Short mmCIF file of C-alpha atoms in Angstrom, two decimals:
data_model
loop_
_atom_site.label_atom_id
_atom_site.label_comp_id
_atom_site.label_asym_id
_atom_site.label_seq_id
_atom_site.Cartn_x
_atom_site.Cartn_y
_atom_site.Cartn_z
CA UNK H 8 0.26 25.86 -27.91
CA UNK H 9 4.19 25.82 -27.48
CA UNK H 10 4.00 27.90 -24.35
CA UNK H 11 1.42 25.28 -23.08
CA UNK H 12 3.29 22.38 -23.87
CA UNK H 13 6.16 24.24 -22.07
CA UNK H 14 4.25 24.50 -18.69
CA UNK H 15 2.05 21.77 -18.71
CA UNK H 16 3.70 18.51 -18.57
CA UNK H 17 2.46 15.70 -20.28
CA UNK H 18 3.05 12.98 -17.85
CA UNK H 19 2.10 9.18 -17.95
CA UNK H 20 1.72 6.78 -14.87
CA UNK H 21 1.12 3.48 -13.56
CA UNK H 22 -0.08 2.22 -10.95
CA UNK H 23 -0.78 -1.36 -10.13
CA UNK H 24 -3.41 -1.53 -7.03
CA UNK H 25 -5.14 0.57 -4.66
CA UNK H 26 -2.43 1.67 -2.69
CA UNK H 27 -0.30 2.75 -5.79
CA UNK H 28 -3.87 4.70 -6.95
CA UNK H 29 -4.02 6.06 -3.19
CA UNK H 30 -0.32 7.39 -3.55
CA UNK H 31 -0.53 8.61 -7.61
CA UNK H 32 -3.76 10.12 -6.24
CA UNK H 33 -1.78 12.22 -3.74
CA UNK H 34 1.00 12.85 -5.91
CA UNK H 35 -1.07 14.16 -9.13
CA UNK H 36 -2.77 16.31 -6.46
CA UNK H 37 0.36 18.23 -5.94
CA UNK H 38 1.66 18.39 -9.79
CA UNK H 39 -1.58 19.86 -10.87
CA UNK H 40 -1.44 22.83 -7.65
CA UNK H 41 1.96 23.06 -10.47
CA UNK H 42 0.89 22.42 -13.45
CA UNK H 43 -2.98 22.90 -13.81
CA UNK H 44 -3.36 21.99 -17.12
CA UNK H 45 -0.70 18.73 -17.12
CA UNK H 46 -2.06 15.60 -19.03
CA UNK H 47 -1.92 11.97 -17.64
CA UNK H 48 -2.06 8.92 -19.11
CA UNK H 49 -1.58 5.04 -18.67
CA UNK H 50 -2.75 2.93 -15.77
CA UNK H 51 -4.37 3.57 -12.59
CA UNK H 52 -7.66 3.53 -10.52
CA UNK H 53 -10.34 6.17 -8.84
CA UNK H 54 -8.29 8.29 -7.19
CA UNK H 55 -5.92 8.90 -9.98
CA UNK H 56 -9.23 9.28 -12.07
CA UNK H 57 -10.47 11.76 -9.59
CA UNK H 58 -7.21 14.34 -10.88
CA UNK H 59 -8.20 13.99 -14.50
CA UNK H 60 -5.98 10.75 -15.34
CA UNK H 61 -7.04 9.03 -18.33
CA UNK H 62 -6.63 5.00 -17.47
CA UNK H 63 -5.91 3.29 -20.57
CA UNK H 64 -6.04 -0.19 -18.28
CA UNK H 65 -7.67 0.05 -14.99
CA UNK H 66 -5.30 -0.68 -11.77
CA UNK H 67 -7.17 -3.90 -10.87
CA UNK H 68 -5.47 -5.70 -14.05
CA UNK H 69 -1.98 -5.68 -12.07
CA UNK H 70 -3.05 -6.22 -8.55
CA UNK H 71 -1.40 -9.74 -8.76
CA UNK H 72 0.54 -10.84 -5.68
CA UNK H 73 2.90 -13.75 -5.31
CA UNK H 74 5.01 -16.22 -7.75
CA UNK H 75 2.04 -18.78 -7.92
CA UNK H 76 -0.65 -16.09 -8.67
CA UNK H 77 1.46 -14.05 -10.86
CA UNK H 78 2.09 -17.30 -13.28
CA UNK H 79 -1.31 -17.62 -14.04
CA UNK H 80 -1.40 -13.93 -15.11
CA UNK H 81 1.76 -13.49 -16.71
CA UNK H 82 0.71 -13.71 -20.18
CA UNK H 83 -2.12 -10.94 -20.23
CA UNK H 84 0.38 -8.62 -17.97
CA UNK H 85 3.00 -9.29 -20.44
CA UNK H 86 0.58 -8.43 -23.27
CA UNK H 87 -0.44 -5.05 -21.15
CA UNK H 88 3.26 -3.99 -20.46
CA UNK H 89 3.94 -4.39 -24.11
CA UNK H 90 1.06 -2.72 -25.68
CA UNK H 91 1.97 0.66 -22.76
CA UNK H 92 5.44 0.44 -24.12
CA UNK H 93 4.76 0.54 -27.60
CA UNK H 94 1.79 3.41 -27.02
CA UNK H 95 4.42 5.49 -24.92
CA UNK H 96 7.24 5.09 -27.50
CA UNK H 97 4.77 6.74 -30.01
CA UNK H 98 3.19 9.39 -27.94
CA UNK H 99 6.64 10.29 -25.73
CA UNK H 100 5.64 12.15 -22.74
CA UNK H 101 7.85 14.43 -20.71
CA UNK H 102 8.09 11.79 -18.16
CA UNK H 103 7.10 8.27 -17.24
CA UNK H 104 6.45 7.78 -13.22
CA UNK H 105 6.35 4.45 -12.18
CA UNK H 106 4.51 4.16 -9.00
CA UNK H 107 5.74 0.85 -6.78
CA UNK H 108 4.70 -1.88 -8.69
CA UNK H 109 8.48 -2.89 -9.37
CA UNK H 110 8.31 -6.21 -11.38
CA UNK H 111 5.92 -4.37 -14.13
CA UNK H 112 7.33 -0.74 -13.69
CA UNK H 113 11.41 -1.53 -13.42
CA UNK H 114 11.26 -3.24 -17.04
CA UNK H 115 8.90 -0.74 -18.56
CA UNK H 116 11.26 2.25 -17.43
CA UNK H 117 14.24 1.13 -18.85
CA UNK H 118 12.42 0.46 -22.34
CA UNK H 119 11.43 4.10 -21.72
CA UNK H 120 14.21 5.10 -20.56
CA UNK H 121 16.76 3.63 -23.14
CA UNK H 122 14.45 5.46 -25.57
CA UNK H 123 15.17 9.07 -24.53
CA UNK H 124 12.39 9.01 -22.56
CA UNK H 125 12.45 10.54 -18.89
CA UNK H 126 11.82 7.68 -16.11
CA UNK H 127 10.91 8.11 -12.21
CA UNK H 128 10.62 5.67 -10.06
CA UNK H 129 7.91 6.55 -6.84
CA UNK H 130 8.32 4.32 -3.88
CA UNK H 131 12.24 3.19 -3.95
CA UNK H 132 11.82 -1.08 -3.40
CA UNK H 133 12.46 -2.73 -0.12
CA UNK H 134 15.98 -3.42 -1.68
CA UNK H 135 16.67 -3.23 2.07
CA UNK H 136 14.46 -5.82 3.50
CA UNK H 137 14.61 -8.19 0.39
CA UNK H 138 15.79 -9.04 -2.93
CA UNK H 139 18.59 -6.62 -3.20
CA UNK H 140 19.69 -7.71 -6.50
CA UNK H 141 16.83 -5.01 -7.81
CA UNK H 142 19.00 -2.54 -6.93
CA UNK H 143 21.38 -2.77 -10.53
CA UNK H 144 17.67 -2.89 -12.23
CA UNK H 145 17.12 0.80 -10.35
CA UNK H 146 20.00 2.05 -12.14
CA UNK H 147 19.74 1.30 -15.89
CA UNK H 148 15.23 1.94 -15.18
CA UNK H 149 15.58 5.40 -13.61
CA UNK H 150 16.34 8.91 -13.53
CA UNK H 151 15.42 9.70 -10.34
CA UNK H 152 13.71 7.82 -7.62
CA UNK H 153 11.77 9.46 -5.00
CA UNK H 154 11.69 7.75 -1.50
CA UNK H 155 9.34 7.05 1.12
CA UNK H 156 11.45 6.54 3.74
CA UNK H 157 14.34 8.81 5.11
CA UNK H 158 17.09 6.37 4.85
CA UNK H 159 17.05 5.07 1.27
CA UNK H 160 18.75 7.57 -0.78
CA UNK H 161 21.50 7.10 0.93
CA UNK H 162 21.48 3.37 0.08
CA UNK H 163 20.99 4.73 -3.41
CA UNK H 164 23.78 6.79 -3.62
CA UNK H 165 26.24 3.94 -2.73
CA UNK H 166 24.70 2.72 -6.72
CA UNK H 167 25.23 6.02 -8.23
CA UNK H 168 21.36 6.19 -8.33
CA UNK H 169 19.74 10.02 -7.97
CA UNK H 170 17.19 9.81 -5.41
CA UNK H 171 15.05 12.12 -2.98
CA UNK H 172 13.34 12.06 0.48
CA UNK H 173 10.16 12.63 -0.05
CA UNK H 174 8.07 11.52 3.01
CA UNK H 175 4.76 9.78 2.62
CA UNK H 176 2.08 10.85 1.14
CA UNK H 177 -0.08 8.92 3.93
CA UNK H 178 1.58 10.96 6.38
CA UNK H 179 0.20 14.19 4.96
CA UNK H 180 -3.02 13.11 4.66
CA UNK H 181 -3.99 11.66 7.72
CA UNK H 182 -4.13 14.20 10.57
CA UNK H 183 -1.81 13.70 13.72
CA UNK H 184 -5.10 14.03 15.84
CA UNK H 185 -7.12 10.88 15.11
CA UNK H 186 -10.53 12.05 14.42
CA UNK H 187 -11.99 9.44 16.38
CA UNK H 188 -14.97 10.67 17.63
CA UNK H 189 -16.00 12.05 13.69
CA UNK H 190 -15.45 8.33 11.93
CA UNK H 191 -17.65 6.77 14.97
CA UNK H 192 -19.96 9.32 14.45
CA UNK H 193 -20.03 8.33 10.53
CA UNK H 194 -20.08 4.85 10.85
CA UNK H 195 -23.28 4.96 13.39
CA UNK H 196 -20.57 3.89 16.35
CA UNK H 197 -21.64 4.96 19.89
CA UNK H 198 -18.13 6.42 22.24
CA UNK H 199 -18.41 3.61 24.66
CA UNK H 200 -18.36 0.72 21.95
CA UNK H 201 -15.30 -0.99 21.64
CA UNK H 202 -14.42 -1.85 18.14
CA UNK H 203 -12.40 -4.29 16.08
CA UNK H 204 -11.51 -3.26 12.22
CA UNK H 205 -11.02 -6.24 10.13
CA UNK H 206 -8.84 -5.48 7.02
CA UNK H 207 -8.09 -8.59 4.97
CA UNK H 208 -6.14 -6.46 1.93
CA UNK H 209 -7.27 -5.10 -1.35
CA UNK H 210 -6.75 -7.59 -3.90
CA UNK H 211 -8.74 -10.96 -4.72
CA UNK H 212 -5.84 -13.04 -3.75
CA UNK H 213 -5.31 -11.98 -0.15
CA UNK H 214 -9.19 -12.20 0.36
CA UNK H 215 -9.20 -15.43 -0.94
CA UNK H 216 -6.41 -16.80 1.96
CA UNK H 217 -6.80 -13.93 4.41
CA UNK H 218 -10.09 -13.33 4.59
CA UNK H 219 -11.74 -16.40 6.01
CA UNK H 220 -9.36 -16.56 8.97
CA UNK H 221 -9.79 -12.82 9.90
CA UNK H 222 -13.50 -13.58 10.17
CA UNK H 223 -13.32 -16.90 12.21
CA UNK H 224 -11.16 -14.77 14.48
CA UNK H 225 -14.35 -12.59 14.71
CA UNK H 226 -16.38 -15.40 15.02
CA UNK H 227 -14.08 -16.13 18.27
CA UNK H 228 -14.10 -12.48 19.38
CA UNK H 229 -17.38 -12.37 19.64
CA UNK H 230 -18.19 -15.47 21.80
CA UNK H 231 -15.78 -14.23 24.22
CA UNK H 232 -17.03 -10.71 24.19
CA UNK H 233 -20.40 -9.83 22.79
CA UNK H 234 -20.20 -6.72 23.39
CA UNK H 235 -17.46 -5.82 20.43
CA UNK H 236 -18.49 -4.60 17.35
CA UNK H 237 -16.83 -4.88 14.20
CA UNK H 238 -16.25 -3.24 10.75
CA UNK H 239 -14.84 -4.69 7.95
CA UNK H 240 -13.78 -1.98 4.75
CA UNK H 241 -14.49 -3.27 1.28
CA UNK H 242 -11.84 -2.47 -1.45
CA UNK H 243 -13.99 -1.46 -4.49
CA UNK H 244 -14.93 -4.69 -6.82
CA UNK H 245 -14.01 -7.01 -3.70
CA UNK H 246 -17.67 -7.04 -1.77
CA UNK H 247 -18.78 -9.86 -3.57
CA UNK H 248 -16.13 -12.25 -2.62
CA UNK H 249 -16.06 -10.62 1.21
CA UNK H 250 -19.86 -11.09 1.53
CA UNK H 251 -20.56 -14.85 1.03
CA UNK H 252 -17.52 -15.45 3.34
CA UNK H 253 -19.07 -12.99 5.94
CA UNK H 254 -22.26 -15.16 5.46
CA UNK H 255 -20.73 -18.58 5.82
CA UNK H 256 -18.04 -17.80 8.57
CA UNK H 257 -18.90 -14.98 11.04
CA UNK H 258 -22.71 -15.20 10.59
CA UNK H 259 -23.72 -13.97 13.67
CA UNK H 260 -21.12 -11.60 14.40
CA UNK H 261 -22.15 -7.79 14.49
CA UNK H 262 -20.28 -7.06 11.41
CA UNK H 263 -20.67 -4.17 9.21
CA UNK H 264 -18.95 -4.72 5.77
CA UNK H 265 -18.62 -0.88 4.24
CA UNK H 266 -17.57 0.07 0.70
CA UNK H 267 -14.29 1.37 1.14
CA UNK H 268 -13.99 3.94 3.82
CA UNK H 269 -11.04 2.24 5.76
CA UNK H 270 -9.80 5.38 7.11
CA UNK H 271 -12.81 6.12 8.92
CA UNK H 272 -12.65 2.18 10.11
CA UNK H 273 -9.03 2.53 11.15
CA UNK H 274 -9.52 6.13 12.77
CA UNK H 275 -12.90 4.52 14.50
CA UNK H 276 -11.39 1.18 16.10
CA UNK H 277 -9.56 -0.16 18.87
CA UNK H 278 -7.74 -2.62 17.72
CA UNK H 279 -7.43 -3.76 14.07
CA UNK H 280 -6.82 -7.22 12.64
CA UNK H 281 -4.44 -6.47 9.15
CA UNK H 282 -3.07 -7.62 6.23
CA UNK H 283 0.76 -6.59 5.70
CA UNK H 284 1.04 -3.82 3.35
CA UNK H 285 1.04 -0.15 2.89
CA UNK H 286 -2.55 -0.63 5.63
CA UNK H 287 -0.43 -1.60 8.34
CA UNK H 288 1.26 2.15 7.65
CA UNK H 289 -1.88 3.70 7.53
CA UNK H 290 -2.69 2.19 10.85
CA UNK H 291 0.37 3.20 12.49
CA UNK H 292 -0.51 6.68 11.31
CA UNK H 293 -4.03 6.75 12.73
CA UNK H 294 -2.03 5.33 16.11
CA UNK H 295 -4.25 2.09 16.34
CA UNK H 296 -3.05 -1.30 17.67
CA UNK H 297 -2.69 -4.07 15.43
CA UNK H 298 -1.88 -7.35 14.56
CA UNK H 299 -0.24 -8.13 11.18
CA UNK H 300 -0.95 -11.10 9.19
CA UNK H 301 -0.44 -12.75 6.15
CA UNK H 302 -1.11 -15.68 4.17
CA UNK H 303 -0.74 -16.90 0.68
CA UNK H 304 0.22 -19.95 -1.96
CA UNK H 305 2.42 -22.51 0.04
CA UNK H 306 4.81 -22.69 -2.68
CA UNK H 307 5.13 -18.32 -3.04
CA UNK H 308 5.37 -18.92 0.95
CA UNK H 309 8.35 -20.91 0.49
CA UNK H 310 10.01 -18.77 -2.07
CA UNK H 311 9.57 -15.64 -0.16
CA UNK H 312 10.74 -16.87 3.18
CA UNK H 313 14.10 -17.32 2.21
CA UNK H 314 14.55 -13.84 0.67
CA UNK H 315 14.13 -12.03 3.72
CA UNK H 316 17.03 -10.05 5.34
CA UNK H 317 15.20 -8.47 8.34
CA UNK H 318 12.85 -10.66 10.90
CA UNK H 319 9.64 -8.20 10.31
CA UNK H 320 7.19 -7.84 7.56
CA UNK H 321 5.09 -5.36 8.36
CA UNK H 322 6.17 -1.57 7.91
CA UNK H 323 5.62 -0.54 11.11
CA UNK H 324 7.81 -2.76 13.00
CA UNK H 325 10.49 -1.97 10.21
CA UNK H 326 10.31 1.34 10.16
CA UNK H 327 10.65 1.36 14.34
CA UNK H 328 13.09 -1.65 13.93
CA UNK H 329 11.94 -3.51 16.43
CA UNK H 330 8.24 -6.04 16.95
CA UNK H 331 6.04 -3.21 18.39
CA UNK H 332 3.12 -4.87 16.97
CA UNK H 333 2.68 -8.65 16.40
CA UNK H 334 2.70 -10.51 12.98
CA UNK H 335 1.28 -13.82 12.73
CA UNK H 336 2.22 -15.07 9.27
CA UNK H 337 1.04 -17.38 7.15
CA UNK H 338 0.63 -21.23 9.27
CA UNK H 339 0.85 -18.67 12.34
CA UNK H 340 -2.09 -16.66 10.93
CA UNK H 341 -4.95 -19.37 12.71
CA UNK H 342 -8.17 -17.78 14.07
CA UNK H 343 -7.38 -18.45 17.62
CA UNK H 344 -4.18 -16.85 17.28
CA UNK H 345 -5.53 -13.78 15.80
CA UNK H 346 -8.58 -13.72 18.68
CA UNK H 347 -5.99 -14.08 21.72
CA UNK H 348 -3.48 -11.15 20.00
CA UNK H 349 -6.14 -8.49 19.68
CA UNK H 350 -7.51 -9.33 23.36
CA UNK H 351 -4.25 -8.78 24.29
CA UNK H 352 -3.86 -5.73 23.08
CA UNK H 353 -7.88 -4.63 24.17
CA UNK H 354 -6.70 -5.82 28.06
CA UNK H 355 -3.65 -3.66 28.04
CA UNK H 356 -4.33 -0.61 27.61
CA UNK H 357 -0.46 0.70 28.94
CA UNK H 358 0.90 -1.43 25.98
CA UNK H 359 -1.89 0.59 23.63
CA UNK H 360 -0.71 4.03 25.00
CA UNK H 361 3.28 3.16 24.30
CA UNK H 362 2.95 1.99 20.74
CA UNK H 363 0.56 4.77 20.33
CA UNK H 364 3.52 7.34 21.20
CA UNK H 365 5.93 5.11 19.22
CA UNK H 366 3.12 5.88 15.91
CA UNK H 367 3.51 9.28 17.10
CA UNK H 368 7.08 9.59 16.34
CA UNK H 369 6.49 7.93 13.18
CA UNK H 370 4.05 10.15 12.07
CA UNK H 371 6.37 13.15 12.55
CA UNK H 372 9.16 11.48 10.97
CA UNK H 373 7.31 10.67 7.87
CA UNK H 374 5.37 14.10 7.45
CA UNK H 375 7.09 16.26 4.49
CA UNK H 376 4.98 17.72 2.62
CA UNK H 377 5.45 14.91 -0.23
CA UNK H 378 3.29 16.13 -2.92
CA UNK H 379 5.18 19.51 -2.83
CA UNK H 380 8.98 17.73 -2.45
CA UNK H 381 7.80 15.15 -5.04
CA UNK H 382 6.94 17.51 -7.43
CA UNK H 383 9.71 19.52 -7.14
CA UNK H 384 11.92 16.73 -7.86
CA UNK H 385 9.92 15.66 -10.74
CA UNK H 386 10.60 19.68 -12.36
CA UNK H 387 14.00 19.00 -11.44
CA UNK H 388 14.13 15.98 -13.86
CA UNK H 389 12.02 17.99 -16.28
CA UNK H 390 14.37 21.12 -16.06
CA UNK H 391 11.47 23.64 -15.31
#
């Protein structure tokens, strides 16, 4: 048993919504090729399920977006955070890993943290793009943080904060060839179709104000060209919100709504309508174009407006620094705006080939083995 305990790490995690369970998912992946026998607890979703985590909450219960939407939540994910904390405090694993989810995970590490307990931090916050002030919060929450993207532990460093490179995860596990021809061929797509991928975001919110427009552009789309097809993925426990809307605003629109499966969407289209987020990287990494919208409460509109320090949103134009792809945010975001982008992009197909090289680059620049660099960081702060 005490050699057991001595290579198997007992870990816990959380995770706040699917793309923090997409990226724990990848990460647990390469900790157990390490540690076959590690034990995780605390909260996540499917794919952390699928590496033998044991959710205490499920994922779903903090996949609360805004100022306005988190204030009518606050209270039960107040109650959650301090019912973890006091679990963790009595069952002390080697290591805590926070994964994104900043405004639950930032407070719960430095509990942790202050306790003796070891803290990482997975997905360093867009300190750089807005609200920098999280950046003294970093320090007293973690031990180490490990980055997505190559420039932030250097910004780190200026803060005294231990950080590593890590690459994505994403850009691991989607290949640099776009298996188009295989995701058409699984979504019963013919080679000469030309397809539009709606993706209106994972949680309830964004379908609720994203969702509707996305499929009145469709609605547009398709009166202009009948010939398009479109798909529109499902995040799980989300269908039956999407499908009433389907029903009420794009009713005659050849739309298939599939359970998940929005890399075989994103690999399949030719242009893809999107919700900012970690998506709009996924996207970039299957080399698709897009256009990035966005729309939420009015008054979390007006908060978050003013906190920007960089004119983009989504991460593909930060990440290349520059608008390669359109965002049409929030009183922006109308249906005929959406429509008249992705033609654009469908009747320019030299514009489609150079932001597909400029995805290209990314994708290189991003691939880094991250489960194996992650983990080795994460034995570093272990000391095995």
């Amino acid at each position: 048993m005490v050699a057991q305990a001595k290579t198997a790490p007992r870990l816990a995690l959380v995770a706040g919504e699917a793309s923090g369970d997409l990226l724990a998912g990848l990460l647990m992946d390469g900790l157990r090729q390490r540690w076959p026998d590690l034990s995780a607890v605390g909260i996540g979703g499917p794919r952390m399920a699928e590496q033998g985590f044991q959710a205490w909450w499920p994922h779903h219960k903090l996949a609360v977006r805004g100022y306005a939407e988190v204030l009518r939540h606050y209270a039960e994910i107040a109650g959650i955070r301090r019912q973890l904390a006091r679990r963790l405090l009595l069952e002390r694993p080697d290591v805590f890993i926070g994964v994104d989810a900043p405004d639950f995970n930032l407070g719960l590490e430095s509990w942790l943290r202050e306790a003796g307990i070891k803290t990482v931090h997975f997905v360093c916050p867009s300190i750089w793009a807005w609200r920098g002030g999280r950046v003294t919060r970093i320090a007293k929450a973690a031990d180490h943080v490990l980055c997505l993207f190559p420039f932030e532990p250097e910004l780190l460093a200026r803060h005294g904060i231990a950080a590593s490179y890590v690459g994505h995860p994403l850009a691991d596990a989607i290949p640099l060839e776009v298996p188009r021809a295989a995701a058409r061929q699984a979504l019963g797509l013919s080679a000469s179709e030309t397809v539009v991928a709606l993706l209106p975001g994972s949680r309830r919110s964004e379908i609720q104000y994203i969702a509707t427009p996305l499929l009145a552009a469709a609605a547009l789309l398709h009166r202009r060209r009948p010939e398009l097809r479109f798909v529109l993925p499902a995040a799980p426990g989300l269908r039956e919100m999407i499908d009433p809307l389907v029903a009420t605003h794009a009713p005659e629109v050849p739309l298939r709504v599939l359970d998940g499966r929005s890399h075989e969407a994103l690999a399949a289209c030719d242009v893809t309508l999107i919700a900012s987020g970690t998506a709009t990287l996924e996207a970039a990494l299957f080399k698709r174009p897009m256009v990035i919208t966005y729309h939420m409460h009015w008054l979390t509109w007006q908060l978050m407006k003013r906190m920007g320090y960089q004119p983009w949103v989504g991460l593909p134009n930060i990440l290349c620094g520059d608008f390669v792809v359109p965002e049409l945010l929030q009183d922006r975001a109308t249906p005929q705006a959406l429509a008249d982008a992705a033609l654009a992009w469908l009747d320019d197909p030299a514009r489609c080939e150079r932001v597909q090289q400029r995805f290209i680059e990314l994708h290189h620049l991003l691939r880094r083995n991250t489960a194996q660099a992650a983990t080795d960081a994460i034995a570093q702060v272990l000391g095995r």
